[in-house]
Coordinates of C-alpha atoms in Angstrom, one line a residue:
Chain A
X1376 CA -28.7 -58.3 258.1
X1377 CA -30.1 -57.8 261.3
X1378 CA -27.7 -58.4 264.6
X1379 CA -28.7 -61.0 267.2
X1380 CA -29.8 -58.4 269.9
X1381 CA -31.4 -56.3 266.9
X1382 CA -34.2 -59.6 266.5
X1383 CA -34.7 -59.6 269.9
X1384 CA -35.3 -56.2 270.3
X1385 CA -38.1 -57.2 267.9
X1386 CA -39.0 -59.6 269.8
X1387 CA -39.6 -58.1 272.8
X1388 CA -40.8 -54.9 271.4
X1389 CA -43.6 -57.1 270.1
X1390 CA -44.1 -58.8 273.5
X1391 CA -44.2 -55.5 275.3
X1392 CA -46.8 -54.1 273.1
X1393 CA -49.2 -56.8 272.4
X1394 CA -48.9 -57.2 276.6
X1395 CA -49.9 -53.2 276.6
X1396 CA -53.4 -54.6 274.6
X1397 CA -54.2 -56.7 277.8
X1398 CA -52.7 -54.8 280.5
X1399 CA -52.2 -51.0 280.2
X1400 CA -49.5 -49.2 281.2
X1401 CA -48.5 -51.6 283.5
X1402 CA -46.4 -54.0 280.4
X1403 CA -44.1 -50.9 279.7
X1404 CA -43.6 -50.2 283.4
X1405 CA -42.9 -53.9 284.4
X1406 CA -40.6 -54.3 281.1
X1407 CA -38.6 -51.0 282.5
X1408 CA -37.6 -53.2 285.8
X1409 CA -35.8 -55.9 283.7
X1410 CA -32.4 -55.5 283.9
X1411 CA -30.6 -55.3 280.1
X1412 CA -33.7 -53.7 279.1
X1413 CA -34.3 -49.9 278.0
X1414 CA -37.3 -47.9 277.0
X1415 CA -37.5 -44.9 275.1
X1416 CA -40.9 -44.3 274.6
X1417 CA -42.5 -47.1 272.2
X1418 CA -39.1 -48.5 271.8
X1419 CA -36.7 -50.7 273.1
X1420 CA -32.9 -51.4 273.5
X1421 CA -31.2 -54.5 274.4
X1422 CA -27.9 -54.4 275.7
X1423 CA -25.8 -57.9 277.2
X1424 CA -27.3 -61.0 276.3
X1425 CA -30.7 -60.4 274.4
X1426 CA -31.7 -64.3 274.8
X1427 CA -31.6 -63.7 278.6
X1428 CA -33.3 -60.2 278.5
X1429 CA -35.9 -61.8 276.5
X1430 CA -36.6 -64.4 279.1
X1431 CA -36.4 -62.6 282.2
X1432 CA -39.2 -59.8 280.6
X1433 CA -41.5 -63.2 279.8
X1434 CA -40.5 -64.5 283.2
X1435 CA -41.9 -61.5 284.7
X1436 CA -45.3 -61.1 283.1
X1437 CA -45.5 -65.3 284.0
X1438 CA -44.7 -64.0 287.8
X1439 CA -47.6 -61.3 288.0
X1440 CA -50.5 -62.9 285.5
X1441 CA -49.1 -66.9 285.0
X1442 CA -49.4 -69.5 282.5
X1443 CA -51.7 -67.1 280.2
X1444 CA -49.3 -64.6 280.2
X1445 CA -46.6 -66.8 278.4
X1446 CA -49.2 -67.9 275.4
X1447 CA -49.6 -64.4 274.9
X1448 CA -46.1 -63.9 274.5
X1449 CA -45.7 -66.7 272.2
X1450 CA -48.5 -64.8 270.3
X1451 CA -46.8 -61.9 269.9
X1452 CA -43.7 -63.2 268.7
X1453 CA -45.4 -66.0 266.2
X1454 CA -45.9 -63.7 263.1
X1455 CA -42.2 -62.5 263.7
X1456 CA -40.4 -65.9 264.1
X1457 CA -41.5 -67.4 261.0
X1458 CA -38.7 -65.4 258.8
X1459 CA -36.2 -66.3 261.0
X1460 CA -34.5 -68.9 262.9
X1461 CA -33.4 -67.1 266.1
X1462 CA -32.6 -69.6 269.3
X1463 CA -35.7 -68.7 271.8
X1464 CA -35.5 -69.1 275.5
X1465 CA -37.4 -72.6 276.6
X1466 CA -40.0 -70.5 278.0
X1467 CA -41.4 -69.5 274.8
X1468 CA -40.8 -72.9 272.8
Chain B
X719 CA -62.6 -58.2 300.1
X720 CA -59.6 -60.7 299.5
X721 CA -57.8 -62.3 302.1
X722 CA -54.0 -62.1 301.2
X723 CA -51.9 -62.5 298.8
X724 CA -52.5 -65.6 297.1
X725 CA -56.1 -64.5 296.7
X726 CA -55.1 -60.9 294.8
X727 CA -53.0 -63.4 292.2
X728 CA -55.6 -65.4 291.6
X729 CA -57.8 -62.6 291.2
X730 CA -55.2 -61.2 289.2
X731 CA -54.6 -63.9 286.6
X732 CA -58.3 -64.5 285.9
X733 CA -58.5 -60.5 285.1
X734 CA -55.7 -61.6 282.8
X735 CA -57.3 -63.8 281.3
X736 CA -60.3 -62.1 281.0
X737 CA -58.6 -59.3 279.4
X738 CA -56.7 -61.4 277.3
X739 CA -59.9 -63.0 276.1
X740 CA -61.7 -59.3 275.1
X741 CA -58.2 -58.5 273.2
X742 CA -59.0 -61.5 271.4
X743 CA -62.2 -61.0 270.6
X744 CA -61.4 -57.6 269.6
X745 CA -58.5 -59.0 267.2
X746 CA -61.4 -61.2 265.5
X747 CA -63.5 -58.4 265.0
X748 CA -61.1 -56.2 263.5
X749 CA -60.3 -58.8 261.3
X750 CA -63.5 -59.2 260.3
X751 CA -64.4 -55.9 259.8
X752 CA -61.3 -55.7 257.4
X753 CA -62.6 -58.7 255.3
X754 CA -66.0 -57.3 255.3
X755 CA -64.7 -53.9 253.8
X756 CA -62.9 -56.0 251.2
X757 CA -66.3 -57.9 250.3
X758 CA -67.8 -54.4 249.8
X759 CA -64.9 -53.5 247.2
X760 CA -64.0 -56.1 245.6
X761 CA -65.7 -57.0 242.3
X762 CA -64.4 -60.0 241.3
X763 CA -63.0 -63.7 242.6
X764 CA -59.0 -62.5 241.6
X765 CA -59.9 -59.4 243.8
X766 CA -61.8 -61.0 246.7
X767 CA -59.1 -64.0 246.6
X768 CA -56.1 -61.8 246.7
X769 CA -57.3 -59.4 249.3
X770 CA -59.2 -62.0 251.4
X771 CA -56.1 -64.4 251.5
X772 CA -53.0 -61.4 252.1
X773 CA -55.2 -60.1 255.1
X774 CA -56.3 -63.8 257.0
X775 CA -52.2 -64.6 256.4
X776 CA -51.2 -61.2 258.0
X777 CA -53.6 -60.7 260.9
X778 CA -53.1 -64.5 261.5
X779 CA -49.5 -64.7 261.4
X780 CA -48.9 -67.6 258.6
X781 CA -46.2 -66.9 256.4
X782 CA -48.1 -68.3 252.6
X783 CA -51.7 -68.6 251.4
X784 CA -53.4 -69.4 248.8
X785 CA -57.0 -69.9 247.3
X786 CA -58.9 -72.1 244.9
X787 CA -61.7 -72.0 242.8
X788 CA -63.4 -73.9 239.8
X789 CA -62.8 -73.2 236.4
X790 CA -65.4 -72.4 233.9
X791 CA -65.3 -75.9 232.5
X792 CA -65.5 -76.9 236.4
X793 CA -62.8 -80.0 235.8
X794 CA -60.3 -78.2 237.5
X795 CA -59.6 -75.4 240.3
X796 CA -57.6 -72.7 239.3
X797 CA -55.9 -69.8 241.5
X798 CA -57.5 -67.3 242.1
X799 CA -55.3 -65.4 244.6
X800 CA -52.3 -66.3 246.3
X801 CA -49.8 -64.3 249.1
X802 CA -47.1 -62.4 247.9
X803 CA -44.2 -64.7 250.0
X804 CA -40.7 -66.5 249.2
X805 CA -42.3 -70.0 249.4
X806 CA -44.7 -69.7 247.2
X807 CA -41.9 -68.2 245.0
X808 CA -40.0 -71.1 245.2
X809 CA -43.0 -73.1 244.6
X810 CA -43.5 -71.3 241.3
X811 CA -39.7 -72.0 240.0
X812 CA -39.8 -75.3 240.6
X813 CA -42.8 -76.1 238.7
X814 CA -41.7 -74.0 236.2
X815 CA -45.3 -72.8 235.8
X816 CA -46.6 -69.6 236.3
X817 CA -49.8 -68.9 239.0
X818 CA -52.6 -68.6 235.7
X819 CA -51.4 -71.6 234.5
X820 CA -51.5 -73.9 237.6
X821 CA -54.8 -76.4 237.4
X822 CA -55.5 -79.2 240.1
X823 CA -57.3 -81.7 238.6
X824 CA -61.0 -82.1 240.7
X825 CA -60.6 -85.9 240.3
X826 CA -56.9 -85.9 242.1
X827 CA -57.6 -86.6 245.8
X828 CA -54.2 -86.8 246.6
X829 CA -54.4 -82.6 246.6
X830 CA -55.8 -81.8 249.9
X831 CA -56.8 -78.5 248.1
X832 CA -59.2 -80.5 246.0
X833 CA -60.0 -83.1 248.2
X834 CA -61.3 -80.2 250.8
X835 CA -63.2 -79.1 247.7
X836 CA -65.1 -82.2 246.9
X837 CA -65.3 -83.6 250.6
X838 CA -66.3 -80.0 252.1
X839 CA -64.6 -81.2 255.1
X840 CA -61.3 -79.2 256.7
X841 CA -57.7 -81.1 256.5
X842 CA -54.2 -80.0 258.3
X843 CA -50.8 -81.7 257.6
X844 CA -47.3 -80.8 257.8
X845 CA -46.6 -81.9 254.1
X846 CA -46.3 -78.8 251.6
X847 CA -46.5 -81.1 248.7
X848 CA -49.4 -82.4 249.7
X849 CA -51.4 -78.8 248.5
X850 CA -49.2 -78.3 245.3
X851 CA -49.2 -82.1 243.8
X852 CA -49.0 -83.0 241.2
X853 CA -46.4 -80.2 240.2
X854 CA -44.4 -80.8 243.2
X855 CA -43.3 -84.3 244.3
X856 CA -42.1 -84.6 248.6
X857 CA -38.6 -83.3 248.8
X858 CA -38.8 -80.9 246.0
X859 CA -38.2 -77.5 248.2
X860 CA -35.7 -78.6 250.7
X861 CA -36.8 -78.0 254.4
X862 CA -40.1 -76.5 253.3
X863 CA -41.8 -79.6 255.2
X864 CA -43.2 -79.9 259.0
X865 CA -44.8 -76.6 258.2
X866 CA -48.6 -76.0 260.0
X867 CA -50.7 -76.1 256.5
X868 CA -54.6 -75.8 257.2
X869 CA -56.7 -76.0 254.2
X870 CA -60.6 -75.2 254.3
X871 CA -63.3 -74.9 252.0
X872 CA -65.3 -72.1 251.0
X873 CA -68.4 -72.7 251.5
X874 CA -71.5 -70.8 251.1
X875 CA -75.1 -72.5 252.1
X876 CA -75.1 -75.8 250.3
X877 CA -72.4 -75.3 247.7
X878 CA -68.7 -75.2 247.9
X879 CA -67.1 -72.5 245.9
X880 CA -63.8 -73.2 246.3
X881 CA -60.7 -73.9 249.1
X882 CA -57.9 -72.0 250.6
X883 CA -54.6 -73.3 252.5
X884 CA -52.7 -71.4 255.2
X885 CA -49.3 -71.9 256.1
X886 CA -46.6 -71.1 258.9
X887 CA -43.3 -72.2 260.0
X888 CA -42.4 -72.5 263.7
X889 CA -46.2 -73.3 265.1
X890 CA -47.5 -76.6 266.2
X891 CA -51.2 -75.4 265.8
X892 CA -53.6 -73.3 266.8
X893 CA -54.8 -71.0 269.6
X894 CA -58.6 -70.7 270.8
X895 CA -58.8 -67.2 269.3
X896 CA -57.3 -68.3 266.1
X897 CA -59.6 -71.3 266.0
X898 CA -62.4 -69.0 266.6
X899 CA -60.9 -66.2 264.0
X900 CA -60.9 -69.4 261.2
X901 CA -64.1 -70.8 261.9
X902 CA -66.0 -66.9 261.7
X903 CA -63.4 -66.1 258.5
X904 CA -64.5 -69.3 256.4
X905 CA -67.7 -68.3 256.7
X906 CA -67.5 -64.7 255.3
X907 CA -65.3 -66.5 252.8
X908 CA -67.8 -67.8 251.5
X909 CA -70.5 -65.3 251.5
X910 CA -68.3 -62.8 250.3
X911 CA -67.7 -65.3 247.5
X912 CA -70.8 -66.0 246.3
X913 CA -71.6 -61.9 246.5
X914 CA -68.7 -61.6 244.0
X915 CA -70.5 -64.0 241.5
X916 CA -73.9 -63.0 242.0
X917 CA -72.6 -59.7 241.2
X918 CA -70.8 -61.4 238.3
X919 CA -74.1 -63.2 236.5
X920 CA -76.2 -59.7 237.2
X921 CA -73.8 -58.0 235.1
X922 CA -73.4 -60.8 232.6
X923 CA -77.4 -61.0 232.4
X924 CA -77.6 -57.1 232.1
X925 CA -74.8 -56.6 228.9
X926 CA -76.6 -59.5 227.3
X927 CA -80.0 -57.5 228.0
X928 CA -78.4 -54.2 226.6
X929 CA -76.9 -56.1 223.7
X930 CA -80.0 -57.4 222.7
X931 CA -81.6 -54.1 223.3
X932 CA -79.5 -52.3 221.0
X933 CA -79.7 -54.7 218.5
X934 CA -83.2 -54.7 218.6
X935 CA -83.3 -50.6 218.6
X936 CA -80.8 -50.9 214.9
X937 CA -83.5 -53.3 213.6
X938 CA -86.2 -51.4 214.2
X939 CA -84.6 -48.1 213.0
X940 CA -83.5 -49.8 210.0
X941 CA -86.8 -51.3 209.2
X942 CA -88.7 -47.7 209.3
X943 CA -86.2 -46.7 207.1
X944 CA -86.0 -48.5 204.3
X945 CA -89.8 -49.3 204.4
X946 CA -91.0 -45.5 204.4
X947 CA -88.1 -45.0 201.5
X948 CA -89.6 -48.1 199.9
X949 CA -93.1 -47.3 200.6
X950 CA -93.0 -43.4 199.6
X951 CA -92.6 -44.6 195.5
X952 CA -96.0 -46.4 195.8
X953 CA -97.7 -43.7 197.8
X954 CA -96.5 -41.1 195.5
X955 CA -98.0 -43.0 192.6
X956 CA -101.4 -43.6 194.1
X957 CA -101.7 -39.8 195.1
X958 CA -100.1 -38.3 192.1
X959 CA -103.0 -40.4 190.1
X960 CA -105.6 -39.5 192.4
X961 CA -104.9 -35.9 192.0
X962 CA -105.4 -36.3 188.1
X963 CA -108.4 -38.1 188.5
X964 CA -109.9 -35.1 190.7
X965 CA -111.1 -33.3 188.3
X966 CA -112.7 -35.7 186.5
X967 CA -114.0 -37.5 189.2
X968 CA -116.7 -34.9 190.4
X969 CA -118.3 -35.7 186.8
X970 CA -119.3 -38.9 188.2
X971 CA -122.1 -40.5 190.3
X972 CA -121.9 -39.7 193.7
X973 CA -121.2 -43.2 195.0
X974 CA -118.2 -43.0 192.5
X975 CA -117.1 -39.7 193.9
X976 CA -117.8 -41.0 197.6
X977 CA -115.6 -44.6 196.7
X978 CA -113.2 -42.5 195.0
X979 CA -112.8 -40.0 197.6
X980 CA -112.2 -43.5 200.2
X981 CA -109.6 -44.0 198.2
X982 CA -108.2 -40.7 197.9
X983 CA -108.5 -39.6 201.9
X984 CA -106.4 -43.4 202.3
X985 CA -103.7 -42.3 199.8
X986 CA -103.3 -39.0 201.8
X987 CA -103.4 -40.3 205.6
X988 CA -100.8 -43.0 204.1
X989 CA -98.8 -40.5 202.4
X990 CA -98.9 -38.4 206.0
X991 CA -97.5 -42.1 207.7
X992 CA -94.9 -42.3 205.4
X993 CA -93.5 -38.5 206.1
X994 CA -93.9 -39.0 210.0
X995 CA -91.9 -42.5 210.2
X996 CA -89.4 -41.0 208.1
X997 CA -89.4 -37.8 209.9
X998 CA -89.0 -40.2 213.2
X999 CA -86.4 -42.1 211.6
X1000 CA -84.2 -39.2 210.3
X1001 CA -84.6 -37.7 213.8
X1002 CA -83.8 -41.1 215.7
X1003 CA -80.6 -41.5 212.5
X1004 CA -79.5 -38.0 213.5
X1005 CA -79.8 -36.9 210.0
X1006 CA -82.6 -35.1 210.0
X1007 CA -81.7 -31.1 208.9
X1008 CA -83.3 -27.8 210.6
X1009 CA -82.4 -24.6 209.3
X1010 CA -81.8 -21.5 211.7
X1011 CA -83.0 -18.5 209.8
X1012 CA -85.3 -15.7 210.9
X1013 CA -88.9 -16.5 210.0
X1014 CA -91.5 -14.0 209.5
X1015 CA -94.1 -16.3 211.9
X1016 CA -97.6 -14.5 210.1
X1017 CA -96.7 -15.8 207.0
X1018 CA -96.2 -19.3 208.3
X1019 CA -99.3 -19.1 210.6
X1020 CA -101.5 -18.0 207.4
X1021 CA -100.7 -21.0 205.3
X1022 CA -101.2 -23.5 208.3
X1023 CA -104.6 -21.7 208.9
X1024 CA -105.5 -22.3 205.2
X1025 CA -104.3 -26.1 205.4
X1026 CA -106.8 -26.6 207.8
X1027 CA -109.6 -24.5 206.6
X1028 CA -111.4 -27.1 204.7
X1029 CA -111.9 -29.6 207.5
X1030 CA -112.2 -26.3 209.5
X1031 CA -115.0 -25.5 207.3
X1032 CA -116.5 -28.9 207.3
X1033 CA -116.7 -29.4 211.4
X1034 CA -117.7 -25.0 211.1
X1035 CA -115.3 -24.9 213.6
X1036 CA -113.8 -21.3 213.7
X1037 CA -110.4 -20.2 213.8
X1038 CA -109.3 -17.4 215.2
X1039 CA -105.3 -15.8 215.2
X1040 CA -103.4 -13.0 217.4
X1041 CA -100.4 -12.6 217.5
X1042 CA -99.0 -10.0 219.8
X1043 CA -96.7 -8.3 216.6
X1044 CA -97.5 -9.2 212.8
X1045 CA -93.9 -8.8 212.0
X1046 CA -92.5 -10.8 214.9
X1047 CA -90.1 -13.4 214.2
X1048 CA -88.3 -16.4 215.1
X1049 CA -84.8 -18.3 214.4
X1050 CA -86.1 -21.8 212.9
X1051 CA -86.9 -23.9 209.9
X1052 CA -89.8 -22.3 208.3
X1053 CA -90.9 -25.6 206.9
X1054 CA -90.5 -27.6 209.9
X1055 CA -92.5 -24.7 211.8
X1056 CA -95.7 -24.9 209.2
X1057 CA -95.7 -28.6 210.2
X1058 CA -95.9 -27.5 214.3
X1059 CA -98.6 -25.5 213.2
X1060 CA -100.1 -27.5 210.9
X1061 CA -100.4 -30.5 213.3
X1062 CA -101.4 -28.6 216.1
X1063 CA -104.2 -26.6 214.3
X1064 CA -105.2 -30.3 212.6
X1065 CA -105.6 -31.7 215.9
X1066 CA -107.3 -28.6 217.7
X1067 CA -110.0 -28.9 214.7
X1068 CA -110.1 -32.7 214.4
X1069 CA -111.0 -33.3 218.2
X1070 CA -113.5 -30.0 218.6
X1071 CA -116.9 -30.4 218.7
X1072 CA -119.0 -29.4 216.1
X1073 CA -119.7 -25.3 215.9
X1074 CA -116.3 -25.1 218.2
X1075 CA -113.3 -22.9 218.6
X1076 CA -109.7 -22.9 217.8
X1077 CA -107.7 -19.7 218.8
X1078 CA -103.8 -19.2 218.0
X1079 CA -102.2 -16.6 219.9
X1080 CA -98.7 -15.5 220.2
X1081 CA -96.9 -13.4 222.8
X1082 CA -93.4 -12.4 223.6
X1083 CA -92.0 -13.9 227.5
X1084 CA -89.5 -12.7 229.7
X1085 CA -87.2 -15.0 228.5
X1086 CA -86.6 -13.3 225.2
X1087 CA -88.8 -16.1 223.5
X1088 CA -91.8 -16.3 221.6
X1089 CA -94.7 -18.0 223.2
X1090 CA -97.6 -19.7 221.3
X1091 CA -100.4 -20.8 222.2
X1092 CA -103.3 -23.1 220.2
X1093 CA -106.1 -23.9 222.4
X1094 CA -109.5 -25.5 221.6
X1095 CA -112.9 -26.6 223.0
X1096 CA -112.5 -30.3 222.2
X1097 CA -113.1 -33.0 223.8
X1098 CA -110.2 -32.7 225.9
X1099 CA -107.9 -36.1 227.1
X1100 CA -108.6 -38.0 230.3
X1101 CA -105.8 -37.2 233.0
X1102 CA -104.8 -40.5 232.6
X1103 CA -104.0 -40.4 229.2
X1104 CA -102.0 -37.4 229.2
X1105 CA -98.1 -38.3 230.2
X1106 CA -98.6 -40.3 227.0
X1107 CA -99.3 -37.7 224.6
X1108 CA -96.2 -36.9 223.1
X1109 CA -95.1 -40.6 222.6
X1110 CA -95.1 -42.4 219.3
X1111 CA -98.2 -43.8 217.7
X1112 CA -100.2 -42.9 220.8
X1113 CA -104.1 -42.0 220.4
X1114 CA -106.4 -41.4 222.7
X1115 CA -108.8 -43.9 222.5
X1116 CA -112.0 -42.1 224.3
X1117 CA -116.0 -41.2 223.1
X1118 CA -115.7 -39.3 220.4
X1119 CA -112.5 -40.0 218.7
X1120 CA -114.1 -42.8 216.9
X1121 CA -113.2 -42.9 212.9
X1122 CA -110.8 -39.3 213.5
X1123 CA -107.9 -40.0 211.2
X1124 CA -104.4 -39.8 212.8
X1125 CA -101.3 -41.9 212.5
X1126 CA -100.1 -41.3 216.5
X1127 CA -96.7 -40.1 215.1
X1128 CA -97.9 -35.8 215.0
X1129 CA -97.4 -34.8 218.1
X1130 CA -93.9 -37.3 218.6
X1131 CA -93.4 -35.3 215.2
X1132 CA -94.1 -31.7 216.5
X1133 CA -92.1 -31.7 220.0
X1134 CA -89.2 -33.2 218.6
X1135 CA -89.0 -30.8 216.0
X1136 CA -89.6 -27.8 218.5
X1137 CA -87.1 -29.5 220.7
X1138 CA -84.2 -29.4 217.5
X1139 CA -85.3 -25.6 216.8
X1140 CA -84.3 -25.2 220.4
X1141 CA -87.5 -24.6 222.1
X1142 CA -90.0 -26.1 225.0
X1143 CA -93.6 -27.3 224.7
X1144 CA -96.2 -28.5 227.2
X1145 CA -99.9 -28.5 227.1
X1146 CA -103.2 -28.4 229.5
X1147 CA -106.4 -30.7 229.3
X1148 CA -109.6 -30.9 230.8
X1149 CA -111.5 -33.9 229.1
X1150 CA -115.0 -32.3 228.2
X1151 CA -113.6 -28.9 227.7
X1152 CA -110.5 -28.6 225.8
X1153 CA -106.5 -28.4 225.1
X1154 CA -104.3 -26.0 224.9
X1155 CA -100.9 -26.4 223.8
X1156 CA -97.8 -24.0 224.8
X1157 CA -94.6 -23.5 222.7
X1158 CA -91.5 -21.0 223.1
X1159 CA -89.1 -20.6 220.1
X1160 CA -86.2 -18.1 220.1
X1161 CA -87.1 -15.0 218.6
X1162 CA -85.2 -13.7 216.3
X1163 CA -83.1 -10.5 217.4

């Protein structure tokens, strides 16, 4: 069974690459800056609280590109929340 | 140029959004290109319905699908494909009923699934049951409620060929792009649908075609068989006692010889019928016999020459014969090989004009086979006559065949039979000049 910080790793694995469809480059390199939040090539590692890192990544891409930037988020995650019942941040309810 | 700040965001964001709305667009047509390979390979409703359904739920990000279609009697849809997913699992034990057995009654309108069917018209609700009624009752499948379930028909021109239901946990509705993504995807639903069972009545139509075909190709051989079998004892008769009578017929009048030799020239061209249709028939049965031994060809060529003298005689058509070697030979049946020659010679004297030529010639190829050739000065066949010469019962009906005898079976009769001893035949025409007809058999080493 999968740890908390191993679904969102998921999460924002998903996020990251789905935001790498719209913007380039530019998704990994903004998701780099977020503190609690590693990147070894296409992957990720969470470390501390994944909930936060999770909302801090969205809550960047919202600075930089707004609203339209969060419903892509809650895109990417969609397919993945619906076998699983993991407590999202309120920016992505 | 922008200004400051505030104007490079706002630039920014609607490049977002722009971007996000090509992404999108590109996601659609992905998706769409997958369902329209799976149109292309899929041959039946189970296989479009499957496919069709598994792909829409993946791409789209809903957890269960399933799809709909009429039965045969058309009182009831059936599934015809379904997703592969825990809830519809749990759907299946508690109904206790397995997905071939599952039938909604048309007439039920409390299933959206067939009220989207009759109505044609698209329904959401949150209520699972609602799609699996009447084998599940609300409450059945504990927290399987407040679900986003979309069901849609398939529709294709005027008719509706069926419905299909999506559902997903955890989503309120639906995005522009997945609006859009539905709204294209229903539609090649249902043309990929109706492909499937056009497909389905063109193969239906065509083994009921080649059934009937067949049976009608066992008929017919069975007719020609038994009626030659039945008609050779009759035939027999009538020639056997013409042959006696011969003698003593050319001591009568001459209008009794002429009527009597009517009758005799009938017996023979009937008796000639009867060993060509069965001839045909044994051939067509696979049980007709050819022998592979050397033939001395002279000896065969002499007595064909002499079957054909008499009409030969008649027309003073001459005859002449080279052959390249006297003692040349040839693996066959020597039987079968007078009856080549026979026909061939028959015909070559039958369709001359009068005071004409027939020559026979035989020569050895660089194949190692014999080649023959029996040409004439006859009347020749038009050019559009001549791809049907070697089919069955064919004559050429031109000036100055009128009231030649012929059954139409010789010529079927003599390639198949230099076909089974392994050779080739062909033949040139000229209509006015003549024929000439070119065989190889094997030569005997």
């Amino acid at each position: 069974m999968a740890t908390n910080n191993e679904v969102f790793q998921s999460l924002i694995e998903a996020i990251i690459k789905h935001q790498e469809l719209i913007i380039g480059p530019l998704a990994w390199s903004e998701a780099k800056s977020v503190v609690g939040l590693e990147t070894k090539g296409d992957k990720v590692f969470v470390s501390g609280d994944g909930k936060a890192v999770l909302e801090k990544l969205v809550g960047k891409y919202e600075a930089l590109f707004g609203q339209a930037s969060v419903e892509a988020c809650k895109d990417a995650v969609r397919p993945l929340l619906s076998s699983s019942k993991t407590d999202l941040p309120e920016i992505l309810k | 140029m922008p200004q400051n700040s505030d104007e490079y965001q706002s630039i920014t964001k609607e490049l977002y959004t722009k971007n996000v709305d090509l992404v999108n667009a590109n996601k659609v047509l992905e998706l769409i290109q997958a369902l329209y390979e799976i149109m292309i390979t899929s041959y039946s409703i189970e296989s479009i319905s499957y496919r069709f359904i598994n792909t829409i739920a993946d791409k789209l990000g809903f957890s269960d699908g399933l799809v709909v279609v009429p039965s045969s009697d058309g009182k009831s849809l059936e599934i015809s494909g379904l997703t592969q997913s825990e809830l519809n699992k749990t759907i299946m034990e508690v109904a206790g009923v397995a997905t071939v057995n599952f039938r909604f009654d048309i007439k039920d309108q409390q299933n959206l699934l067939t009220n989207v069917y009759s109505t044609g018209k698209q329904r959401n609700t949150k209520k699972i049951y609602e799609v699996w009624t009447p084998y599940m009752k609300y409450g059945d499948v504990a927290g399987m409620d407040n679900q986003l379930i979309l069901v849609y028909p398939i529709v294709y021109g005027q008719d509706i060929l069926g419905s299909f239901a999506l559902i997903s946990a955890n989503r309120a509705g639906l995005t522009d792009f997945e609006q859009r993504a539905l709204d294209r995807i229903v539609t090649v639903f249902g043309i990929a649908m109706d492909r499937v069972k056009i497909n389905e009545r063109l193969e239906q139509a065509h083994e009921r075609e080649l059934a009937k075909a067949r049976e009608i190709i066992n008929l017919k051989d069975e007719f020609v068989f038994i009626a030659t079998h039945d008609l050779r004892t009759p035939v027999t008769a009538i020639k056997g006692y013409s042959d006696l009578l011969k003698p003593e017929m050319e001591k009568m009048s001459s209008d009794i010889q002429e009527d009597f030799d009517a009758i005799y020239q009938s017996a023979e061209r009937l008796d000639q019928l009867v060993e060509d249709l069965l001839e045909v028939a044994r051939s067509e049965s696979g049980t007709i016999y050819i022998e592979t031994k050397p033939i001395l060809v002279k000896e065969v060529i002499d007595r064909a020459v002499s079957e054909v003298s008499t009409i030969a005689k008649k027309k003073k058509v001459n005859i002449t014969v080279n052959l390249y070697d006297d003692n040349c030979q040839i693996l066959g049946d020597k039987e079968k090989l007078n009856e080549i020659f026979e026909n061939l010679l028959s015909n070559a004297v039958k369709y001359n004009k009068e005071g004409g030529s027939v020559t026979l010639t035989s020569s050895l190829d660089v194949g190692g086979n014999v080649k023959f050739e029996v040409s004439d000065t006859g009347i020749g066949v038009p050019e559009n006559l001549q791809e049907k010469m070697f089919s069955k019962f064919f004559r050429a009906r031109q000036p100055g065949t009128e009231g030649i005898p012929g059954t139409g079976l010789g010529l079927f009769v003599v390639r198949m039979l230099v076909e089974k001893m392994k050779g080739t035949i062909k033949f040139e025409s000229r209509e006015g000049e003549g024929t000439k007809f070119i065989f190889y058999l094997p030569v005997a080493v």
